[in-house]
Amino acid sequence: MGSLLRTFEGGCHCGALGFSFQTALPVTGWSVRACQCGFCRGHGARTTSDPSGSLAFAVRQADALQRYRFGLMTADFLLCRGCGIYLGAQIATASGAFGIINTLALLPPPEGLPVAANADYGSESTSERIARRAQRWTPLTKLV
Ligand SMILES: [Zn+2]
């Protein structure tokens, strides 16, 4: 009994940046998080990942890619300089590169997306944060 891998495309508003997220999970089974940090609340971000899936960010216009680091400075949060959309984030760890997507940037918006669960990671140490992301985030084909 194999699950079918599906590809979900996303992108920023002006089209300079995009992503391709592959997962075998049904949309209704996605883990959708509303991180409560100031950055994610400011964007109203609703993120997801699948450790068994695959993720690739696409940079169609190199000068549009804004990487933003804050807090423990362990991940790049990826934004479009042209249109301001927050696409997702990437991290490089000893066990590989991983990422999350902002589900609000999925085009078209998938049906059946679960209501986001609030998440607060503010008390994590640097090593705890990296370990959580390596475990829960989606393997990246490459860093951008
Ligand atoms: Zn854009």
Coordinates of C-alpha atoms and ligand atoms in Angstrom, one line a residue:
M1 CA 0.0 0.0 0.0
G2 CA 2.0 3.0 -1.2
S3 CA 0.9 6.6 -0.8
L4 CA 0.9 8.8 -3.8
L5 CA 3.4 11.6 -3.7
R6 CA 1.7 14.9 -4.7
T7 CA 3.4 18.1 -5.7
F8 CA 2.1 21.5 -4.4
E9 CA 3.4 24.6 -6.0
G10 CA 3.7 28.0 -4.3
G11 CA 5.1 31.4 -4.9
C12 CA 5.3 35.0 -4.1
H13 CA 2.9 37.5 -5.6
C14 CA 5.2 39.0 -8.2
G15 CA 6.5 35.6 -9.3
A16 CA 10.2 36.1 -8.6
L17 CA 10.3 33.3 -6.0
G18 CA 8.5 30.0 -5.8
F19 CA 8.6 26.6 -4.2
S20 CA 7.6 23.0 -4.9
F21 CA 6.5 20.9 -2.0
Q22 CA 6.1 17.1 -2.4
T23 CA 4.2 15.1 0.2
A24 CA 2.2 11.9 0.3
L25 CA 0.2 13.2 3.2
P26 CA -3.4 14.2 2.4
V27 CA -3.9 18.0 2.8
T28 CA -6.4 17.3 5.7
G29 CA -3.6 15.5 7.5
W30 CA -1.0 18.3 7.3
S31 CA 0.5 19.7 10.4
V32 CA -0.2 23.4 10.1
R33 CA 1.4 25.7 12.7
A34 CA 0.8 29.3 13.7
C35 CA 4.1 30.1 15.3
Q36 CA 3.7 32.8 17.9
C37 CA 7.0 34.5 17.4
G38 CA 6.9 38.2 16.4
F39 CA 8.0 37.5 12.8
C40 CA 5.4 34.8 12.1
R41 CA 2.6 36.7 13.9
G42 CA 3.5 39.8 11.8
H43 CA 3.0 37.8 8.6
G44 CA 0.1 35.8 9.9
A45 CA 2.1 32.8 8.8
R46 CA 0.7 29.3 8.7
T47 CA 3.6 26.9 8.1
T48 CA 3.8 23.2 7.3
S49 CA 6.4 20.5 6.7
D50 CA 6.7 16.8 6.1
P51 CA 9.8 14.9 7.2
S52 CA 9.0 12.3 4.6
G53 CA 8.4 14.8 1.8
S54 CA 10.7 17.0 -0.3
L55 CA 11.0 20.7 -0.8
A56 CA 12.6 22.9 -3.3
F57 CA 12.6 26.7 -3.3
A58 CA 12.9 28.3 -6.7
V59 CA 14.7 31.7 -7.2
R60 CA 13.7 33.0 -10.6
Q61 CA 15.1 36.5 -9.9
A62 CA 18.1 36.4 -7.7
D63 CA 18.0 40.0 -6.5
A64 CA 14.4 39.4 -5.2
L65 CA 15.5 36.9 -2.6
Q66 CA 15.7 38.3 0.9
R67 CA 17.1 36.0 3.6
Y68 CA 16.2 37.1 7.1
R69 CA 17.8 35.8 10.3
F70 CA 16.7 36.6 13.8
G71 CA 16.5 35.1 17.3
L72 CA 18.9 32.2 17.5
M73 CA 20.1 32.9 13.9
T74 CA 19.8 29.3 12.9
A75 CA 17.6 29.5 9.8
D76 CA 17.0 31.8 6.8
F77 CA 13.5 33.1 6.5
L78 CA 12.8 33.7 2.9
L79 CA 11.0 36.7 1.7
C80 CA 10.5 38.4 -1.7
R81 CA 12.0 41.9 -1.9
G82 CA 9.7 42.8 -4.7
C83 CA 6.3 42.0 -3.2
G84 CA 6.9 41.2 0.5
I85 CA 5.6 37.7 0.6
Y86 CA 7.0 35.3 3.2
L87 CA 7.5 32.0 1.5
G88 CA 9.1 29.8 4.1
A89 CA 12.4 29.0 5.7
Q90 CA 15.5 26.9 5.3
I91 CA 18.1 25.5 7.7
A92 CA 21.5 23.8 7.2
T93 CA 22.2 21.1 9.8
A94 CA 24.8 18.4 10.3
S95 CA 22.1 15.9 9.0
G96 CA 21.2 17.9 5.9
A97 CA 19.2 20.9 4.8
F98 CA 15.5 21.2 5.7
G99 CA 12.7 23.7 5.1
I100 CA 9.2 24.8 5.8
I101 CA 6.6 26.5 3.6
N102 CA 4.1 29.2 4.4
T103 CA 0.9 27.5 3.4
L104 CA -0.6 31.0 2.6
A105 CA 1.8 31.1 -0.4
L106 CA 0.4 27.9 -2.0
L107 CA -1.0 28.5 -5.4
P108 CA -3.8 27.6 -5.6
P109 CA -4.7 27.3 -2.0
P110 CA -5.3 23.6 -1.3
E111 CA -8.7 22.6 -0.1
G112 CA -9.1 21.0 3.3
L113 CA -6.1 22.7 5.0
P114 CA -6.5 22.1 8.8
V115 CA -6.8 25.0 11.1
A116 CA -3.4 26.0 12.4
A117 CA -2.3 25.0 15.9
N118 CA -0.5 27.7 17.8
A119 CA 3.1 26.9 18.4
D120 CA 5.6 28.6 20.7
Y121 CA 9.2 27.6 20.5
G122 CA 10.5 30.6 22.5
S123 CA 12.0 28.5 25.3
E124 CA 14.2 26.3 23.0
S125 CA 18.0 26.3 23.2
T126 CA 19.9 26.6 19.9
S127 CA 20.6 22.8 19.9
E128 CA 17.0 22.0 20.7
R129 CA 15.8 24.2 17.9
I130 CA 18.2 22.7 15.3
A131 CA 17.3 19.2 16.4
R132 CA 13.5 19.9 16.1
R133 CA 13.9 21.3 12.7
A134 CA 16.1 18.4 11.4
Q135 CA 13.4 16.1 12.7
R136 CA 10.2 17.8 11.7
W137 CA 11.0 20.0 8.7
T138 CA 11.0 18.8 5.1
P139 CA 14.2 17.7 3.5
L140 CA 15.4 20.3 1.0
T141 CA 16.8 19.5 -2.4
K142 CA 19.2 22.4 -2.0
L143 CA 19.7 25.6 0.0
V144 CA 18.9 28.9 -1.8
Ligands
ZN1 ZN 7.6 38.6 -5.2

